[in-house]
Coordinates of C-alpha atoms and ligand atoms in Angstrom, one line a residue:
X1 CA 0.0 0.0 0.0
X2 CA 1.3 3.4 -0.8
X3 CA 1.3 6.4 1.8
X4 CA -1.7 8.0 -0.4
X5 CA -3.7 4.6 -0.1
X6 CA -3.1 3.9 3.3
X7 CA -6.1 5.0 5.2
X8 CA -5.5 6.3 9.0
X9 CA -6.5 3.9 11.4
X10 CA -8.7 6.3 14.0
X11 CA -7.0 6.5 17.9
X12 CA -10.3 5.3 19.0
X13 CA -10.4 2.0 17.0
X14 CA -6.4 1.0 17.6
X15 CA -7.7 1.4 21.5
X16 CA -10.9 0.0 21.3
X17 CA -10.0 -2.9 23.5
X18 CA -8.2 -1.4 26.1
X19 CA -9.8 2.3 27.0
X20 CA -11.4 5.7 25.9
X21 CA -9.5 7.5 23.7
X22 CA -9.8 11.5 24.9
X23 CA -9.5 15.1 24.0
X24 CA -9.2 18.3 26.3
X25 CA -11.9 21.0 23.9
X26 CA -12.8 24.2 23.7
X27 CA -15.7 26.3 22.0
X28 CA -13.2 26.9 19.6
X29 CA -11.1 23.4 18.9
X30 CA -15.1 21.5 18.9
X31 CA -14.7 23.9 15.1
X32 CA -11.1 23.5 14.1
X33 CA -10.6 20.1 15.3
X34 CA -13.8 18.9 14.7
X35 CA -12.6 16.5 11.6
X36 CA -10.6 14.9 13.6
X37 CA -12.0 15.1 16.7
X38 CA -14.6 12.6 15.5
X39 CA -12.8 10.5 13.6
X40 CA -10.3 9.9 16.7
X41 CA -11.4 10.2 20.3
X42 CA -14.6 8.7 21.8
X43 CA -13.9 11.3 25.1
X44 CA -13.5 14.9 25.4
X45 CA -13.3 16.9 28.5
X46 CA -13.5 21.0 29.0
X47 CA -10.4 22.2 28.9
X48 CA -12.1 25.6 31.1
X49 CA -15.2 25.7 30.4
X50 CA -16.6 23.6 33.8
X51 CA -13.6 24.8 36.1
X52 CA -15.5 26.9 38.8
X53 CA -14.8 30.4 37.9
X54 CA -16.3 29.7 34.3
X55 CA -19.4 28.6 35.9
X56 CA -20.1 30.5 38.4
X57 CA -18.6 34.2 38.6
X58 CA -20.6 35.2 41.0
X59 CA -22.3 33.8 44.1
X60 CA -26.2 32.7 42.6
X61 CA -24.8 33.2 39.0
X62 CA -24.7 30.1 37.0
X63 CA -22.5 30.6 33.1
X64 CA -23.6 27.4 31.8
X65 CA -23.5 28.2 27.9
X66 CA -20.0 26.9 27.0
X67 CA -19.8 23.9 29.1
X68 CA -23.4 23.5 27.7
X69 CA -22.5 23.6 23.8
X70 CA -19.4 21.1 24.9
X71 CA -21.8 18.4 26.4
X72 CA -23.8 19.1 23.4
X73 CA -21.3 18.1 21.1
X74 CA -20.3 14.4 22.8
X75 CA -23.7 13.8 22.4
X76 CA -23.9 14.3 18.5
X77 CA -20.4 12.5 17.9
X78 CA -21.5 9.6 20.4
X79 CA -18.6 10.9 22.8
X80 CA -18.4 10.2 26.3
X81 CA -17.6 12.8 29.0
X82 CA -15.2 14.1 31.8
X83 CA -16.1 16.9 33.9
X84 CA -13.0 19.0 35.1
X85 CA -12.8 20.1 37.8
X86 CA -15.1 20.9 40.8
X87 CA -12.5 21.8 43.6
X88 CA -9.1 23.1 42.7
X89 CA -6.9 26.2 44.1
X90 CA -6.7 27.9 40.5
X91 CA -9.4 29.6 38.1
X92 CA -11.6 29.8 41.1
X93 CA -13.0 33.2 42.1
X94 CA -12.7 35.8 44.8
X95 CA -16.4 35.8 46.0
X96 CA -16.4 31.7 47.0
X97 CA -13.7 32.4 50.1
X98 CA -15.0 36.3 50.9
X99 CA -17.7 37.8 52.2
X100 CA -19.8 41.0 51.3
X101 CA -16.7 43.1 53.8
X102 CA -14.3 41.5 51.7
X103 CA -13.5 38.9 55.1
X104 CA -12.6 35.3 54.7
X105 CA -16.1 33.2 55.2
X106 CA -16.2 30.5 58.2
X107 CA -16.0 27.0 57.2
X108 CA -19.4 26.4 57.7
X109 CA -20.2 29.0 54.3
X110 CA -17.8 27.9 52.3
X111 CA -18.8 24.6 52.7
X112 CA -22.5 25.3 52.0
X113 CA -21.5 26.9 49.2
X114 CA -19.4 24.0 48.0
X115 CA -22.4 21.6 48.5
X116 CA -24.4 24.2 46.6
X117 CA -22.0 24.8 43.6
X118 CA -21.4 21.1 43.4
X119 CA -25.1 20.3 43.4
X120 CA -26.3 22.8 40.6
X121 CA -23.0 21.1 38.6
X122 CA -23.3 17.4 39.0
X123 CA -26.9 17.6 39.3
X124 CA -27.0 19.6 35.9
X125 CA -24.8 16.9 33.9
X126 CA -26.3 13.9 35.9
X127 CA -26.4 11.3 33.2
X128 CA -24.0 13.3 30.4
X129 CA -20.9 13.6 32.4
X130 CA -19.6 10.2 33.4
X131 CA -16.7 10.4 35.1
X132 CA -15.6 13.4 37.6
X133 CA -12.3 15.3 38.4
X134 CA -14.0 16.4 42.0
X135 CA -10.3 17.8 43.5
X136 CA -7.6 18.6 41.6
X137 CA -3.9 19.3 42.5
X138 CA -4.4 19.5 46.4
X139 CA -1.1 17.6 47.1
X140 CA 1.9 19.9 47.9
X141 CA 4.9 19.4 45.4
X142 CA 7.8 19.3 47.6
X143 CA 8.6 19.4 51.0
X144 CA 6.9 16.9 53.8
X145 CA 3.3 19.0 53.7
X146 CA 1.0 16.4 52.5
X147 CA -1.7 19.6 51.3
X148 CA -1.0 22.5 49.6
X149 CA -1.2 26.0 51.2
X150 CA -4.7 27.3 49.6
X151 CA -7.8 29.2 50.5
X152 CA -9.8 25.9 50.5
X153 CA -7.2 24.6 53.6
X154 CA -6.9 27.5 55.5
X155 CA -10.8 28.1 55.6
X156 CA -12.0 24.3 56.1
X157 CA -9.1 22.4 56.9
X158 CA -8.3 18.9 55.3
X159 CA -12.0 18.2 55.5
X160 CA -13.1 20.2 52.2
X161 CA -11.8 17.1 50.5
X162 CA -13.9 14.5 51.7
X163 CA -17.1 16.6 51.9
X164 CA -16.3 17.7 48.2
X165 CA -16.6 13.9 47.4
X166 CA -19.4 13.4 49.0
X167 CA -21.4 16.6 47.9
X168 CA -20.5 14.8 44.2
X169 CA -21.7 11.4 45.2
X170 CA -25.0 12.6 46.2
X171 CA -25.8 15.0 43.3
X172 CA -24.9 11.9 40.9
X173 CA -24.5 8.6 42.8
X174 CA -23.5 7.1 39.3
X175 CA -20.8 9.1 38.5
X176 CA -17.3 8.1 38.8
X177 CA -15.3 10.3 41.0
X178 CA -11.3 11.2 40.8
X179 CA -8.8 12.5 42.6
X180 CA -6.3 14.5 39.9
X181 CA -2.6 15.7 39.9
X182 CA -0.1 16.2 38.1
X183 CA 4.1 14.9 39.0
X184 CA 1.7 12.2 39.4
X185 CA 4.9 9.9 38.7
X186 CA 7.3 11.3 40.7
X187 CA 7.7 9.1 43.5
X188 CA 8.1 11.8 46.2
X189 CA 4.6 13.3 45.0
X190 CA 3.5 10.0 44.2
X191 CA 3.3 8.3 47.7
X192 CA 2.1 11.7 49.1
X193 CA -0.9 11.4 46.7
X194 CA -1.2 7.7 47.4
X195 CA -1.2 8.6 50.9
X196 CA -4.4 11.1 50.4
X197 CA -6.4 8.4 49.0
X198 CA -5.4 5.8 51.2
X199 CA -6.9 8.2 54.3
X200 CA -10.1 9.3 51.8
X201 CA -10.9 5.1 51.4
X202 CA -10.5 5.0 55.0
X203 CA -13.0 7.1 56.0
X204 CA -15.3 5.6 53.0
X205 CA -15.6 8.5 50.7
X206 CA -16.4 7.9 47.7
X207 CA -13.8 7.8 45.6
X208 CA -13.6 5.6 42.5
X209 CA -10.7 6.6 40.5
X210 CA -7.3 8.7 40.4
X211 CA -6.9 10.8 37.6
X212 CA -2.9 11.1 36.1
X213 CA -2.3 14.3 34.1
X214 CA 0.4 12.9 32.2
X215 CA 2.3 16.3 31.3
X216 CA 5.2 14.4 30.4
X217 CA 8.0 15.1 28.0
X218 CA 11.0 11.9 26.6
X219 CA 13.2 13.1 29.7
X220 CA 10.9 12.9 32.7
X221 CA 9.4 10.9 34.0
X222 CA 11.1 8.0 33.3
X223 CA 9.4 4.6 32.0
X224 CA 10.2 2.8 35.1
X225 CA 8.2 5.8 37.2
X226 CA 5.7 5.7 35.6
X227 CA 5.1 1.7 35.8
X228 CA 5.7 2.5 39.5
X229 CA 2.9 4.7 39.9
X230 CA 0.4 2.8 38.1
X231 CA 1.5 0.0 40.3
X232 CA 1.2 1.8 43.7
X233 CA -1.9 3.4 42.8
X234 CA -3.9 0.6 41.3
X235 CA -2.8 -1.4 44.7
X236 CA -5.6 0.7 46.2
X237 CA -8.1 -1.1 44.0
X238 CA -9.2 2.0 42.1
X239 CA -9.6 2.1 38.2
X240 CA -6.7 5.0 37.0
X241 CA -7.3 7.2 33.8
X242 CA -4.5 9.1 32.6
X243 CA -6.2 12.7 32.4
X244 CA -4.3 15.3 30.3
X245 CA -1.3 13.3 28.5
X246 CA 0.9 15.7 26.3
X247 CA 4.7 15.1 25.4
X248 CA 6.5 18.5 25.1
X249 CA 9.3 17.9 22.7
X250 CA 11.1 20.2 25.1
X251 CA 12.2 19.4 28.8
X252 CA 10.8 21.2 31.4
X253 CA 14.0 23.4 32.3
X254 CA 14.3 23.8 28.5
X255 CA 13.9 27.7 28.1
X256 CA 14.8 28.0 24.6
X257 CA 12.9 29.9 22.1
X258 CA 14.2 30.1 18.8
X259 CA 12.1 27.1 17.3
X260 CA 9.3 27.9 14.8
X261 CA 9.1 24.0 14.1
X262 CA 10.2 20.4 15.9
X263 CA 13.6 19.3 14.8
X264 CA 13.4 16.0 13.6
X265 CA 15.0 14.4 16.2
X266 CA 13.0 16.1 18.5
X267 CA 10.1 14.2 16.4
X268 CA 11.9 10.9 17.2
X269 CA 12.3 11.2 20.6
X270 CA 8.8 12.4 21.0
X271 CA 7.5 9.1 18.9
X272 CA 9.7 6.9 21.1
X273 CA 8.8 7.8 24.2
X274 CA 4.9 7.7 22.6
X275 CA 5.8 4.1 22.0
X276 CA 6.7 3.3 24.9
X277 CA 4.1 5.0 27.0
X278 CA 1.2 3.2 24.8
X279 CA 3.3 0.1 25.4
X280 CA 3.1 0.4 28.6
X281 CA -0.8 1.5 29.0
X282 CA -1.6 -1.4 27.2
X283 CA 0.0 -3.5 29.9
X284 CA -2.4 -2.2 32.3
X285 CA -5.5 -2.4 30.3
X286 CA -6.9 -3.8 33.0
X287 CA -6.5 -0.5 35.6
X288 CA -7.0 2.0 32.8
X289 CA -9.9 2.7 31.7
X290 CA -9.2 6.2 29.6
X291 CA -6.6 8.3 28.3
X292 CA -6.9 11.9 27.2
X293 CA -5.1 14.2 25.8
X294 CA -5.1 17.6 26.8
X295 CA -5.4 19.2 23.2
X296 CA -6.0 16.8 20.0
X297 CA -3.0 18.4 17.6
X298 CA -0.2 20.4 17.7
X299 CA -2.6 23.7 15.9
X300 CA -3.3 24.7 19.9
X301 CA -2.0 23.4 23.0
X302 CA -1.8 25.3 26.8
X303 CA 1.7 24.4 26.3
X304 CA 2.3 27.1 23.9
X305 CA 2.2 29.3 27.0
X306 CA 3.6 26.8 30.0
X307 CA 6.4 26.8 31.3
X308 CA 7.6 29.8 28.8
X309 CA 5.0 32.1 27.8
X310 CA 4.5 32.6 23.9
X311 CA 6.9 29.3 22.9
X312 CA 5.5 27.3 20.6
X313 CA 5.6 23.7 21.8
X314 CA 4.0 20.4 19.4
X315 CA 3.2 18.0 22.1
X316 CA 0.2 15.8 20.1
X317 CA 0.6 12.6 17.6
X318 CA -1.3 15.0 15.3
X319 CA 0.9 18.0 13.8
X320 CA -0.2 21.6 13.3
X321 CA -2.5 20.7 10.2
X322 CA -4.1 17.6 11.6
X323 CA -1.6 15.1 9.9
X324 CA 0.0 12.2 11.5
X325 CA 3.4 12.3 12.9
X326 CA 5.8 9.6 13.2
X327 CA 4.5 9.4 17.0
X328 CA 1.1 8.5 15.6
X329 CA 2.3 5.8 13.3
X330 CA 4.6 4.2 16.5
X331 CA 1.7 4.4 18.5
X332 CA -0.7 2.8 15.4
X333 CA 1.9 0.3 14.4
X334 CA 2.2 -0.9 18.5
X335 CA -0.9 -1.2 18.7
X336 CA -1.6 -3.5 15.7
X337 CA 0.5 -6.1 17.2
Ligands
HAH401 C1 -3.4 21.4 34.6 N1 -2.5 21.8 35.6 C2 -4.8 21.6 34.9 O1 -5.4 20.5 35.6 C3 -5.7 22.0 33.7 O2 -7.0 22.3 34.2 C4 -5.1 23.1 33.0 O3 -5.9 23.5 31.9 C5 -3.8 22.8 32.5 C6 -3.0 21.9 33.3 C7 -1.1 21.5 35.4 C8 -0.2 22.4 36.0 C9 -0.4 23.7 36.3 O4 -1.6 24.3 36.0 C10 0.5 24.5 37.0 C11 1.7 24.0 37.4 C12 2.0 22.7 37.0 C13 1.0 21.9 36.4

């Protein structure tokens, strides 16, 4: 078969076997990617568009247009959902911790207002969104804190966690609910994050899942971390999803900025590692039960503005016009075998 011939196997199908196939959207990307957004992922999830100060700017004012219009289009390509994310320390607003003197609220408000926010949320998706980020990033990156310094923590103390999960559980007791971080394979932030969810089960709050972003790059985290952390978290009986995956061709101390394309080794080392990553998920078919992307192709990514603001960055198997790269035909031809 020549390369004109040779149709392209969709991301979906290769996977079909093993898990969902996902995509971080926007109102935009649901236009420019859409092509290939159907042809290729059976998931999406809102990149912003459900994070809690899209939805809800101010205290009694619901924004539910975007998400809405996202929702709307899993349902016409047969998609399933994520929501992302219900409790996390950034693009929150000002008015959830304050009061009308500007004064931090008591635990007892926030928390009714948690309950309330998560209620109108959940309760509105009940049924279209399967599967839940509830708290995202709470763990603290370095040090021996198990929590990060936040609003949320200083207010309500560790509790805002569990209550969060429950709050979820009762507005949709058949949604799947996940904990979510990223360094997820970092064994320092790893065991901290196992340690979290260890304590949640504990108490039995109902938790079903833990969410791995997966911003990775082919120089960290290694292959044998990443096994690791599947490992240690799947020992806690919970089904894992990676949530976010992306492979920035650059690593992470990389500041430079003088690329307007990927060199091709830069390519290959992206493919590789692609390779191996798949390899590796398919091993644990079992424990994983989705993997998304955060972006679809290398036309728009976050990571054009993180860690360096303004670089352009081509983290996707899909390039900048939709086409495979030689990541996408590793990952295709690995998983033909
Ligand atoms: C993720 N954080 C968030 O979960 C997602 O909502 C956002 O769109 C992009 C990435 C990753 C992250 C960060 O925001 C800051 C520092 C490190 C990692």
């Amino acid at each position: 078969m020549n390369q004109v011939s040779q149709s392209i196997v969709a991301l979906k199908d290769m996977f079909k076997d093993d898990f969902k196939i996902g995509a971080a959207v926007n109102p935009f990307t649901i236009q420019s990617q859409k092509g290939l957004l159907a042809n290729h992922f059976n998931s999406i999830t809102a990149e912003n568009e459900m994070k809690f100060e899209s939805l809800h700017p101010e205290e009694g004012t619901y924004t539910f247009e975007e998400a809405d219009l996202l929702v709307a289009f899993a349902q016409e390509h047969g998609m399933a959902m994520r929501g992302h994310t219900l409790v996390w320390h950034n693009q929150s607003t000002e008015w959830l911790f304050q009061d009308n003197q500007g004064q931090l609220v008591t635990k007892t408000v926030l928390m009714d207002r948690l309950r309330s926010h998560i209620q109108t949320v959940v309760g509105r998706y009940k049924g279209d969104i399967y599967a839940w980020d509830v708290v995202n990033e709470v763990i603290a990156d370095e040090g021996d804190q198990l929590l990060r310094s936040s609003k949320w923590l200083d207010i309500a103390g560790p509790d805002f966690i569990a209550k969060a999960f429950q709050f979820a559980h009762d507005a949709d007791p058949n949604a799947l609910l996940f904990y979510n971080d990223y360094n997820e394979s970092h064994p320092h932030k790893r065991d901290k994050i196992y340690k979290l969810v260890e304590m949640l089960l504990e108490q039995d709050v109902p938790i079903h899942g833990i969410g791995l972003q997966a911003h990775w790059s082919p120089f960290d985290p290694s292959l044998d971390d990443i096994r690791a952390a599947i490992e240690k978290y799947a020992s806690l009986g919970l089904q894992l999803q990676l949530t976010e995956l992306d492979m920035s061709v650059f690593a992470f101390d990389d500041q430079r900025t003088d690329l307007t394309q990927p060199s091709q080794e830069m390519l290959e080392l992206q493919a590789e590692r692609y390779e191996d990553v798949f390899r590796l998920l398919k091993e644990y078919r079992d424990v994983i039960s989705s993997v998304t992307f955060w972006g679809a192709a290398d036309d728009y990514t976050w990571l054009d503005d993180f860690p360096v603001k303004g670089r352009k960055n081509w983290p996707f198997l899909f390039d900048e016009k939709h086409l495979p790269k030689p990541a996408y035909d590793r990952v295709a031809n690995l998983a033909s075998k």
